[in-house]
XYZ file of C-alpha atoms in Angstrom:
698
model
C -40.660 -57.155 -446.461
C -39.713 -54.639 -443.715
C -41.122 -51.254 -442.862
C -38.758 -49.236 -444.688
C -40.266 -45.995 -445.854
C -41.570 -46.232 -449.476
C -40.231 -44.494 -452.278
C -42.699 -45.854 -455.014
C -44.481 -43.962 -457.726
C -48.181 -44.039 -458.665
C -47.588 -46.124 -461.530
C -46.206 -48.869 -459.284
C -49.106 -48.458 -456.754
C -51.407 -49.054 -459.747
C -49.798 -52.221 -461.070
C -51.277 -55.635 -460.665
C -49.024 -58.678 -461.487
C -50.565 -61.821 -462.627
C -54.052 -60.486 -462.223
C -53.890 -61.120 -458.388
C -51.125 -58.924 -456.548
C -51.749 -55.312 -456.484
C -48.708 -53.166 -455.742
C -49.057 -50.730 -452.659
C -45.649 -49.284 -452.153
C -42.024 -50.062 -452.512
C -40.333 -51.088 -449.267
C -36.574 -52.179 -450.436
C -34.284 -52.180 -453.283
C -31.576 -54.535 -453.756
C -28.816 -55.076 -456.421
C -31.077 -57.056 -458.674
C -34.545 -56.431 -457.441
C -37.150 -54.248 -455.876
C -39.536 -55.489 -453.060
C -43.096 -54.035 -452.867
C -45.819 -54.332 -450.160
C -48.654 -55.632 -452.395
C -52.208 -57.186 -451.571
C -53.213 -60.501 -452.716
C -56.633 -59.835 -454.099
C -57.518 -63.490 -454.074
C -56.833 -64.203 -450.485
C -57.315 -60.449 -449.260
C -53.949 -60.363 -447.365
C -50.713 -58.214 -447.578
C -47.660 -60.033 -449.169
C -44.100 -58.721 -450.181
C -43.464 -58.951 -453.849
C -39.902 -59.158 -454.928
C -39.670 -58.002 -458.652
C -36.541 -58.674 -460.724
C -35.289 -55.788 -462.472
C -36.654 -55.558 -466.011
C -33.010 -55.232 -467.479
C -32.052 -58.455 -465.768
C -35.011 -60.568 -466.756
C -33.592 -61.307 -470.105
C -30.096 -62.614 -468.373
C -30.602 -66.421 -467.930
C -28.096 -66.107 -464.842
C -30.279 -63.802 -463.082
C -33.585 -65.461 -463.976
C -32.085 -68.782 -462.866
C -30.831 -67.272 -459.483
C -34.458 -65.809 -459.114
C -36.038 -69.117 -459.830
C -33.637 -70.844 -457.449
C -34.542 -68.376 -454.529
C -38.151 -69.144 -454.952
C -37.649 -72.914 -455.177
C -35.198 -72.980 -452.077
C -37.464 -71.289 -449.913
C -40.666 -72.555 -450.899
C -39.407 -76.036 -449.732
C -38.724 -74.671 -446.313
C -41.273 -74.183 -443.563
C -39.928 -72.875 -440.409
C -41.035 -70.179 -437.979
C -37.702 -68.476 -438.457
C -37.774 -68.432 -442.221
C -39.951 -66.167 -444.460
C -41.899 -68.602 -446.320
C -42.532 -67.968 -450.251
C -46.093 -68.197 -451.285
C -45.764 -67.903 -455.399
C -43.565 -67.229 -458.157
C -44.131 -66.136 -461.725
C -43.616 -63.960 -464.606
C -45.508 -60.898 -465.508
C -45.011 -57.367 -466.951
C -42.011 -58.836 -468.846
C -40.151 -59.627 -465.665
C -40.233 -62.081 -462.916
C -41.461 -61.933 -459.381
C -41.618 -63.712 -456.116
C -44.374 -63.529 -453.582
C -43.309 -63.834 -449.856
C -44.871 -63.381 -446.606
C -44.811 -59.589 -445.655
C -42.927 -59.097 -442.229
C -44.095 -56.089 -440.225
C -40.677 -54.981 -438.808
C -37.045 -53.963 -439.722
C -33.999 -55.648 -440.938
C -31.174 -56.543 -438.499
C -28.871 -54.153 -440.521
C -31.126 -51.051 -439.317
C -30.911 -52.320 -435.748
C -27.070 -52.718 -435.727
C -26.830 -49.018 -437.315
C -29.040 -47.565 -434.609
C -28.479 -49.472 -431.433
C -25.161 -51.548 -431.761
C -23.288 -52.658 -429.819
C -26.250 -54.796 -428.702
C -26.390 -56.370 -425.154
C -24.734 -59.640 -425.321
C -27.864 -61.489 -424.222
C -29.945 -59.902 -426.901
C -27.234 -60.517 -429.508
C -26.876 -64.281 -428.600
C -30.847 -64.637 -428.723
C -30.835 -63.352 -432.279
C -28.054 -65.315 -433.346
C -29.599 -68.464 -431.702
C -32.838 -67.915 -433.804
C -30.773 -67.389 -436.803
C -28.781 -70.779 -436.272
C -31.996 -72.411 -435.608
C -33.399 -71.402 -439.069
C -29.963 -72.440 -440.747
C -29.922 -75.840 -438.921
C -33.450 -76.460 -440.410
C -32.347 -75.210 -443.942
C -29.137 -77.546 -443.892
C -31.196 -80.451 -442.552
C -33.288 -80.041 -445.852
C -30.414 -79.691 -448.187
C -30.227 -75.945 -448.617
C -27.214 -73.780 -447.989
C -27.942 -69.921 -447.870
C -24.574 -68.606 -448.889
C -25.418 -65.111 -448.025
C -26.160 -64.724 -444.438
C -25.836 -60.976 -443.505
C -27.818 -58.453 -441.408
C -29.605 -57.139 -444.399
C -31.248 -60.697 -444.802
C -32.552 -61.150 -441.268
C -35.750 -59.453 -440.344
C -37.109 -58.745 -436.758
C -40.856 -58.392 -436.163
C -42.428 -56.094 -433.898
C -42.561 -58.646 -431.218
C -39.118 -59.559 -431.749
C -39.293 -62.777 -433.762
C -36.496 -63.468 -436.086
C -36.990 -64.373 -439.719
C -34.342 -65.161 -442.410
C -34.884 -64.308 -445.813
C -33.386 -63.976 -449.343
C -32.413 -67.531 -450.474
C -31.511 -65.944 -453.899
C -28.073 -67.665 -454.181
C -28.969 -70.720 -452.101
C -27.912 -73.953 -453.517
C -28.581 -77.596 -452.661
C -26.089 -79.412 -450.850
C -24.008 -82.268 -452.736
C -24.972 -80.839 -456.054
C -22.979 -79.410 -458.825
C -25.790 -77.276 -459.946
C -25.098 -73.723 -459.031
C -25.796 -70.247 -460.339
C -22.245 -69.314 -459.413
C -19.910 -69.239 -462.543
C -16.415 -70.378 -462.551
C -14.069 -68.063 -460.827
C -17.124 -65.852 -459.969
C -17.913 -65.483 -456.175
C -21.372 -64.586 -455.219
C -22.598 -63.319 -451.997
C -21.465 -60.246 -449.622
C -17.879 -59.784 -449.190
C -18.225 -58.440 -445.575
C -19.829 -61.756 -444.450
C -17.749 -64.352 -446.716
C -16.202 -67.418 -445.357
C -12.628 -67.963 -446.632
C -13.653 -70.690 -448.857
C -16.387 -68.598 -450.338
C -13.889 -65.972 -450.941
C -11.668 -68.261 -452.776
C -14.473 -69.622 -454.939
C -14.166 -73.055 -453.278
C -16.985 -75.314 -452.435
C -19.472 -74.329 -449.575
C -21.446 -76.268 -447.233
C -23.318 -75.498 -443.912
C -20.059 -74.461 -442.216
C -19.755 -71.538 -444.558
C -23.138 -70.266 -443.077
C -21.823 -70.871 -439.582
C -18.745 -68.457 -440.508
C -21.064 -65.790 -441.904
C -23.482 -65.991 -438.608
C -20.285 -65.614 -436.393
C -19.302 -62.401 -438.396
C -23.056 -61.321 -437.923
C -22.754 -61.983 -434.214
C -19.353 -60.149 -434.120
C -20.788 -57.097 -435.602
C -24.007 -57.116 -433.296
C -21.775 -56.926 -430.062
C -18.813 -54.582 -431.474
C -20.946 -52.488 -433.851
C -18.465 -52.949 -436.620
C -17.412 -56.102 -438.972
C -14.539 -57.847 -438.303
C -12.873 -56.847 -441.730
C -13.218 -53.554 -443.727
C -11.593 -52.089 -446.707
C -12.181 -49.972 -449.759
C -13.112 -52.709 -452.218
C -14.883 -55.984 -451.835
C -11.755 -58.013 -453.232
C -9.670 -56.502 -450.419
C -12.140 -57.541 -447.914
C -12.342 -61.066 -449.269
C -8.486 -61.197 -449.161
C -8.637 -60.362 -445.269
C -11.255 -62.986 -444.623
C -8.633 -65.414 -446.169
C -5.337 -64.153 -444.727
C -5.938 -62.137 -441.691
C -7.712 -62.855 -438.197
C -9.927 -60.572 -436.533
C -9.413 -58.113 -433.442
C -10.708 -60.033 -430.356
C -14.454 -58.576 -429.627
C -13.527 -57.976 -426.039
C -10.740 -55.606 -427.249
C -13.173 -53.328 -428.917
C -16.204 -54.044 -426.489
C -14.849 -55.004 -422.818
C -18.478 -55.816 -421.939
C -18.460 -58.957 -424.356
C -18.325 -62.010 -421.978
C -15.512 -64.319 -422.545
C -17.937 -67.255 -423.268
C -19.668 -65.336 -426.010
C -16.326 -64.322 -427.483
C -15.153 -67.875 -427.524
C -18.441 -68.881 -429.375
C -17.927 -66.031 -431.891
C -14.336 -66.844 -432.703
C -14.819 -70.479 -432.947
C -17.758 -69.954 -435.432
C -15.170 -67.713 -437.553
C -12.286 -70.243 -437.642
C -10.548 -70.005 -440.998
C -10.577 -73.677 -441.673
C -14.061 -75.276 -441.931
C -12.982 -78.340 -439.928
C -12.098 -76.045 -436.936
C -15.593 -74.359 -436.800
C -18.802 -75.768 -435.410
C -19.585 -79.001 -437.504
C -23.272 -77.578 -438.017
C -25.467 -74.715 -437.222
C -27.253 -77.035 -434.768
C -23.996 -77.285 -432.660
C -23.530 -73.533 -432.754
C -27.501 -73.051 -431.461
C -26.640 -75.606 -428.741
C -23.690 -73.688 -427.501
C -25.538 -70.436 -427.561
C -28.159 -71.880 -425.540
C -25.779 -73.066 -422.920
C -24.333 -69.541 -423.032
C -27.761 -68.192 -422.357
C -28.477 -70.668 -419.544
C -25.032 -69.706 -417.910
C -23.588 -73.072 -418.466
C -19.951 -73.692 -419.810
C -19.785 -73.448 -423.387
C -17.731 -75.991 -425.566
C -16.109 -73.475 -427.817
C -12.962 -72.430 -425.770
C -12.312 -76.107 -424.924
C -12.584 -77.354 -428.592
C -10.436 -74.559 -430.087
C -6.625 -74.773 -430.338
C -3.790 -74.179 -432.762
C -2.814 -77.366 -434.398
C -0.643 -75.925 -437.117
C 1.294 -72.627 -438.031
C -0.657 -69.682 -437.955
C -0.162 -66.592 -440.125
C -1.812 -63.653 -438.985
C -1.554 -60.150 -440.472
C -4.249 -57.907 -438.845
C -5.173 -54.358 -439.153
C -5.932 -53.913 -435.514
C -6.493 -50.497 -433.838
C -3.149 -51.228 -431.981
C -1.302 -50.916 -435.324
C 0.804 -54.259 -434.746
C 2.712 -55.555 -437.617
C 2.340 -58.951 -439.194
C 3.230 -61.784 -436.908
C 4.184 -65.341 -437.742
C 3.782 -67.878 -435.070
C 5.278 -71.334 -434.960
C 3.146 -74.454 -434.656
C 1.928 -74.783 -431.120
C 2.228 -71.171 -430.213
C -0.817 -68.926 -429.206
C -1.645 -65.803 -431.221
C -0.713 -62.445 -429.462
C -3.704 -60.740 -427.738
C -3.161 -57.677 -429.612
C -2.780 -59.260 -432.872
C -4.249 -62.212 -434.843
C -7.002 -64.010 -432.825
C -7.219 -67.942 -432.525
C -10.459 -69.257 -433.407
C -12.295 -69.914 -430.220
C -10.284 -67.699 -427.918
C -7.565 -69.315 -425.587
C -5.148 -67.582 -423.286
C -3.383 -64.600 -424.541
C 0.317 -65.354 -425.243
C 3.130 -63.819 -423.151
C 4.396 -60.381 -424.207
C 7.517 -60.389 -426.126
C 9.546 -58.968 -423.178
C 8.480 -61.765 -420.962
C 9.230 -64.335 -423.760
C 12.887 -62.910 -423.838
C 13.284 -63.131 -420.167
C 13.180 -59.199 -419.488
C 11.940 -57.535 -416.463
C 8.729 -56.040 -416.441
C 10.073 -52.485 -416.923
C 12.712 -53.715 -419.567
C 15.643 -52.531 -417.313
C 19.144 -53.236 -417.445
C 18.916 -55.755 -414.928
C 16.940 -58.182 -416.999
C 18.044 -61.764 -417.716
C 19.718 -62.422 -420.819
C 18.498 -65.208 -423.388
C 21.296 -68.082 -423.248
C 23.415 -68.053 -426.073
C 22.726 -71.936 -426.980
C 19.266 -70.849 -427.856
C 19.972 -68.675 -430.601
C 20.729 -71.325 -433.152
C 17.189 -72.657 -432.498
C 15.677 -69.131 -432.907
C 17.674 -68.494 -436.173
C 16.274 -71.822 -437.828
C 12.716 -71.018 -436.640
C 13.143 -67.496 -438.150
C 14.264 -68.937 -441.560
C 11.227 -71.359 -441.532
C 8.766 -68.689 -440.862
C 10.222 -66.317 -443.377
C 9.699 -68.943 -446.063
C 6.153 -69.498 -444.828
C 5.619 -65.749 -444.991
C 7.070 -65.445 -448.315
C 4.705 -68.403 -449.492
C 1.696 -66.552 -448.022
C 2.482 -63.205 -449.817
C 3.166 -65.083 -453.224
C 0.030 -66.957 -453.205
C -2.180 -63.993 -452.055
C -0.446 -61.969 -454.708
C -1.519 -64.232 -457.472
C -4.876 -64.342 -456.091
C -5.016 -60.460 -456.875
C -3.228 -61.175 -460.199
C 0.431 -60.547 -459.223
C 3.242 -62.702 -459.877
C 2.432 -63.708 -463.421
C -1.123 -64.793 -462.411
C -4.314 -63.791 -464.237
C -5.485 -60.738 -462.443
C -8.895 -59.172 -462.423
C -9.976 -56.774 -465.291
C -13.106 -55.043 -466.338
C -15.541 -56.871 -468.563
C -15.622 -55.551 -472.078
C -18.823 -54.160 -473.321
C -19.907 -56.131 -476.420
C -23.519 -55.131 -476.285
C -24.964 -54.434 -479.747
C -21.854 -55.926 -481.339
C -22.182 -58.962 -483.824
C -21.782 -62.232 -481.923
C -19.027 -63.550 -483.897
C -17.167 -60.559 -483.266
C -17.940 -60.513 -479.603
C -16.928 -63.973 -479.033
C -13.468 -63.541 -480.776
C -12.862 -60.273 -478.604
C -13.801 -62.081 -475.077
C -11.810 -65.312 -476.091
C -8.701 -62.800 -476.681
C -9.015 -61.867 -473.287
C -8.963 -65.532 -472.089
C -12.736 -65.694 -471.044
C -14.940 -68.772 -472.147
C -18.140 -67.751 -473.971
C -21.588 -69.470 -473.916
C -24.107 -68.425 -476.543
C -27.858 -68.655 -476.618
C -30.096 -67.048 -479.023
C -33.658 -65.730 -478.969
C -36.172 -64.207 -481.375
C -36.104 -60.314 -481.388
C -36.627 -57.383 -483.512
C -32.959 -56.418 -483.323
C -30.910 -57.152 -486.115
C -29.972 -60.796 -486.667
C -26.891 -62.045 -484.810
C -26.736 -58.754 -482.754
C -25.625 -59.425 -478.994
C -28.612 -58.444 -476.631
C -27.322 -59.110 -473.368
C -24.064 -60.181 -471.736
C -23.684 -61.716 -468.425
C -21.410 -60.668 -466.391
C -22.590 -57.075 -467.246
C -20.078 -54.481 -468.614
C -17.291 -53.233 -466.242
C -17.841 -55.971 -463.907
C -14.564 -57.664 -462.574
C -13.649 -61.023 -464.034
C -10.489 -62.620 -464.812
C -8.876 -65.440 -467.096
C -11.146 -68.505 -467.473
C -14.271 -66.975 -466.466
C -17.440 -67.938 -468.239
C -19.338 -65.123 -470.083
C -22.873 -65.748 -471.504
C -24.068 -63.888 -474.561
C -27.754 -63.696 -475.646
C -27.933 -62.773 -479.324
C -30.925 -61.970 -481.660
C -32.158 -64.676 -484.046
C -34.221 -62.033 -486.054
C -37.901 -62.164 -485.968
C -39.677 -65.367 -485.384
C -41.360 -66.777 -488.633
C -44.633 -68.582 -488.038
C -46.602 -70.780 -490.564
C -50.056 -69.955 -491.998
C -52.322 -72.678 -490.317
C -54.119 -74.916 -492.565
C -57.916 -73.577 -492.177
C -59.362 -74.568 -495.286
C -62.663 -76.328 -495.034
C -63.177 -74.671 -491.539
C -65.840 -72.089 -490.466
C -64.336 -68.542 -490.821
C -64.709 -67.875 -487.102
C -62.584 -70.618 -485.982
C -60.146 -69.784 -488.778
C -60.049 -66.219 -487.510
C -59.004 -67.399 -484.128
C -56.177 -69.704 -485.310
C -54.723 -66.896 -487.259
C -54.760 -64.384 -484.256
C -53.369 -67.018 -481.915
C -50.147 -67.009 -484.119
C -49.838 -63.362 -484.335
C -51.451 -63.038 -487.858
C -54.139 -60.612 -488.968
C -57.155 -62.229 -490.613
C -58.959 -60.373 -493.604
C -62.261 -62.058 -494.742
C -62.870 -61.839 -498.447
C -66.572 -63.057 -499.297
C -67.126 -65.004 -502.615
C -70.311 -66.658 -503.742
C -70.853 -70.541 -503.736
C -68.991 -72.062 -506.551
C -71.437 -75.149 -506.525
C -74.687 -75.900 -505.432
C -75.035 -77.024 -501.924
C -71.723 -75.586 -500.744
C -71.671 -74.808 -497.006
C -71.838 -71.123 -496.220
C -69.292 -69.833 -493.920
C -66.608 -72.120 -494.840
C -62.934 -71.175 -495.997
C -62.350 -72.144 -499.312
C -58.542 -70.713 -499.578
C -55.936 -68.572 -497.994
C -53.370 -66.120 -499.143
C -50.611 -66.734 -498.375
C -51.228 -70.392 -498.781
C -51.305 -72.760 -495.704
C -47.906 -73.669 -494.014
C -46.239 -70.649 -495.657
C -43.577 -69.175 -493.339
C -44.489 -65.376 -492.550
C -43.378 -62.830 -490.012
C -45.902 -62.074 -487.301
C -48.367 -59.372 -487.849
C -48.706 -60.605 -491.693
C -52.279 -60.132 -493.068
C -53.697 -63.383 -494.353
C -56.865 -63.155 -496.614
C -59.495 -65.828 -495.845
C -61.721 -66.537 -498.870
C -65.182 -67.515 -497.392
C -68.376 -68.664 -499.193
C -70.985 -65.684 -498.830
C -74.746 -66.205 -498.010
C -76.864 -66.506 -495.016
C -74.902 -68.658 -492.466
C -76.901 -71.646 -490.954
C -76.241 -72.333 -487.196
C -77.771 -74.719 -484.780
C -80.086 -73.503 -481.998
C -78.170 -74.050 -478.754
C -79.631 -76.146 -475.891
C -80.395 -73.877 -473.048
C -83.236 -75.950 -471.137
C -82.527 -75.465 -467.356
C -80.719 -72.088 -467.876
C -81.696 -68.978 -466.118
C -83.125 -66.305 -468.635
C -79.706 -64.062 -468.743
C -77.563 -66.943 -469.457
C -80.034 -68.441 -472.059
C -80.092 -65.010 -473.856
C -76.222 -64.850 -473.889
C -75.922 -68.431 -475.383
C -78.513 -67.683 -478.052
C -76.698 -64.376 -479.041
C -73.321 -66.233 -478.855
C -74.624 -68.602 -481.327
C -75.452 -65.700 -483.709
C -79.095 -65.740 -483.216
C -81.451 -63.249 -481.564
C -83.965 -63.670 -478.682
C -87.618 -63.624 -479.663
C -90.619 -63.850 -477.389
C -90.593 -65.064 -473.827
C -93.720 -66.875 -472.634
C -94.484 -69.249 -469.602
C -95.719 -72.838 -469.565
C -96.021 -75.431 -467.050
C -93.069 -78.059 -466.542
C -92.917 -81.296 -464.366
C -89.073 -81.389 -464.927
C -87.797 -77.876 -464.965
C -87.831 -75.602 -461.957
C -90.023 -72.589 -462.031
C -88.336 -69.472 -463.687
C -85.915 -71.745 -465.572
C -85.736 -72.172 -469.346
C -88.178 -75.226 -470.353
C -87.625 -75.186 -473.879
C -87.323 -72.955 -476.999
C -88.784 -72.419 -480.405
C -87.331 -73.668 -482.701
C -86.059 -76.571 -480.460
C -82.394 -77.092 -479.831
C -80.322 -78.443 -482.536
C -82.520 -77.081 -485.400
C -80.415 -75.114 -487.981
C -81.692 -71.674 -488.661
C -80.088 -68.883 -490.604
C -77.845 -66.416 -488.753
C -79.791 -63.630 -486.977
C -83.034 -65.826 -486.686
C -85.279 -65.223 -483.465
C -85.564 -67.981 -481.010
C -88.527 -67.742 -478.592
C -87.776 -68.831 -475.031
C -90.414 -70.673 -473.074
C -89.899 -70.318 -469.241
C -91.150 -72.889 -466.623
C -94.197 -71.916 -464.803
C -93.784 -74.732 -462.371
C -95.257 -78.239 -462.015
C -98.443 -78.576 -464.173
C -102.078 -78.609 -462.532
C -104.860 -80.899 -463.790
C -108.287 -78.908 -464.118
C -110.909 -80.685 -462.162
C -114.443 -80.994 -463.744
C -116.956 -78.964 -461.649
C -119.927 -79.317 -464.010
C -123.140 -80.219 -462.248
C -121.681 -78.803 -458.962
C -123.261 -75.934 -457.121
C -121.387 -72.578 -457.470
C -120.173 -72.861 -453.927
C -118.905 -76.507 -454.332
C -117.065 -75.580 -457.707
C -115.358 -72.666 -456.470
C -114.041 -74.524 -453.489
C -112.813 -77.325 -455.560
C -110.905 -75.016 -458.036
C -109.334 -73.216 -454.861
C -108.131 -76.614 -453.560
C -106.513 -77.378 -456.976
C -104.380 -74.214 -456.971
C -106.383 -72.531 -459.571
C -108.307 -69.201 -459.781
C -111.841 -68.800 -461.265
C -114.159 -66.351 -462.776
C -117.982 -66.705 -462.811
C -120.376 -66.212 -465.701
C -124.277 -66.373 -465.450
C -126.637 -67.778 -467.792
C -130.499 -68.610 -467.767
C -132.139 -71.574 -469.638
C -135.171 -73.806 -468.646
C -132.798 -76.455 -469.743
C -130.560 -76.383 -466.665
C -131.225 -76.134 -462.883
C -130.914 -72.855 -461.478
C -127.762 -72.505 -459.241
C -125.640 -75.315 -460.606
C -122.523 -75.225 -463.027
C -123.357 -75.689 -466.637
C -119.987 -75.380 -468.228
C -116.459 -74.602 -467.714
C -113.216 -73.346 -469.523
C -110.443 -74.803 -469.700
C -112.214 -78.142 -469.697
C -111.907 -81.022 -467.277
C -108.453 -82.797 -467.440
C -106.617 -80.034 -469.170
C -103.016 -79.581 -467.870
C -102.607 -75.911 -466.690
C -100.122 -73.837 -464.534
C -100.734 -73.169 -460.887
C -102.829 -69.897 -460.685
C -104.449 -70.366 -463.976
C -108.099 -68.830 -464.068
C -110.992 -71.216 -464.834
C -114.167 -69.739 -466.107
C -117.169 -71.463 -464.811
C -120.907 -70.716 -466.178
C -123.734 -70.886 -463.820
C -127.438 -70.985 -464.319
C -129.044 -68.237 -462.493
C -132.558 -68.471 -460.681
C -135.660 -67.195 -462.369
C -138.459 -64.812 -460.809
C -141.984 -66.066 -459.483
C -145.078 -65.438 -461.852
C -149.011 -65.545 -460.365
C -151.768 -66.245 -463.019
C -155.659 -66.104 -461.984
C -158.395 -67.402 -464.238
C -162.349 -67.294 -463.708
C -163.938 -70.619 -464.845
C -167.435 -72.311 -464.564
C -168.023 -73.466 -461.138
C -165.324 -75.196 -459.652
C -165.127 -78.827 -459.125
C -161.636 -78.325 -457.400
C -159.020 -75.895 -456.403
C -155.216 -76.641 -457.143
C -151.828 -74.935 -456.215
C -148.366 -75.960 -457.685
C -145.456 -74.595 -456.244
C -141.718 -74.900 -457.430
C -138.588 -73.693 -455.930
C -138.353 -70.853 -458.210
C -141.887 -70.221 -459.874
C -145.168 -70.614 -458.132
C -148.558 -70.727 -460.176
C -151.857 -70.458 -458.438
C -155.086 -71.517 -460.314
C -158.282 -70.861 -458.846
C -161.734 -71.763 -460.056
C -164.840 -69.940 -458.905
C -168.349 -71.456 -458.927
C -171.404 -69.246 -459.373
C -174.432 -69.430 -456.731
C -177.121 -72.176 -457.500
C -180.312 -71.070 -459.206
C -184.234 -71.377 -457.909
C -187.557 -72.207 -459.401
C -191.077 -70.802 -458.228
C -193.843 -73.155 -457.797
């Protein structure tokens, strides 16, 4: 989630988790998981993908811890908490999808810039306290607050992340095993270091340690081993921040020490109270830390200060020495030893001597303090395994051992064993994984979880007799079995082709995954039903027909009043008709709503053409000549009047053409009349000529 330089391989970048999250580069690596910058291909945004190491994905403890992180953070929605978007399983491991924070962890800022200015350190701590206050109100205790789990964006916004060992408040449910402390030792609260119950005040202590490190550039306790650091959290007091960094204001020092009080009851009751005091400090108002802190009981302080002071034991009511242990919340430094004994500032011979009558009281106090010191040494030693107590030892390696032998070996060391089996290719009853892992520190009474092999999982051959062989094949493959179809002729007339008549091995026989199962199938042409594809587009209809084991035939168009143009209006054969496998199915596409062909016979050519165009049809003209028809008029049409056709269909009209003009002249006896007949197409003229009259001589 940070901008740490990547160190990923090409394989990482090519991986896609859950078909959605494409890895870009690795940006962080922790003790149990790696964090990658990835792209959410569905929402097209960068995300941080936290992937559990594959070798830990078989360990129920780590898987549960991983699941708890996703569940705890997914329920929190706050501006100072990194949100979790998704979680799942892929590539034989588990992953969490979080917001990608473009910035750097607080640990890197401390390494490069500490000690931080008090105002900036207080501001960062206030934002962390605000996030913790929100989480605590929603029933979640973080339990691993440290600089590495705090991110700062480019614009300075603070984000708390990694709820990997978070736990719901007031529940017994936890991923912490008995006697096994989880978290980071440098930032442990004393109760966490002792394996006791924790609440929101444990996060307050850890935040106090983080704030201490921000202003001093070093954590309050350090040692060679985590166990030694944890012991110091329980038994020692830190050097005052102002002794390491004089520029730290007294009010901020008081806040830090109050948050780091050994007893939870002496700290801020809630993270909200710590946030409020940091706000008062930022505003220049008096803080509550100094006034609320006091020593109400005997304090035992054995510090490893730069001053090299030895262990000091103080009676109840006394203040801690300023160069030694620090009372929670600060307070006035105690008088120096020379002043307490009444000596002069220079320790000279003229110093006033302590009255003898007070020696008895000092002696009694010394005895009491010696007893208390002895008790502390004894209890601390038993915690580390001394004085007859069960000490820490390295976890034996029982991997690949037989589970019975492993259990006896671990119980002999005083460990409690929980077993869980899973199907695996390894030898039956062989230990596959162990938690805690080999060589980790454990002690008497700790719980160890062993996962052992139950051998290969057996599956039953499904009952597929009387089913179509395609369905039978799918059922076998779903169980990891390999189908082998054996064709046989029908045993009786009318037996359905394609049905499974028997299997080998028989149904319900237990076999190993990968076993080949013979399917005896009736041989012959398989009858399949033509699928209904009305309303489909052509590509989809073709796919559906081929999926039904049929082939696509001719594709034609026809008008349809119910199906949109271009979609399938029907098939031939029709839907539901059973045909032999591989038969052709013709597809009829809709040419749009049908058009009724109008009757144009008896119209002039011009009238007929206009009528057809108005109906959305085209036309062609053919001429004929017959004395039976009137020239220039339509005498026939195809298709005929009333026929349903598609828009744009061509209608052929037959038109009688005009005839030419003919003239005839005839000579006859003297005319009695002259007649001329004229028609629109033919003109006939008849002329009669009368000869001149004759004469007679007298």
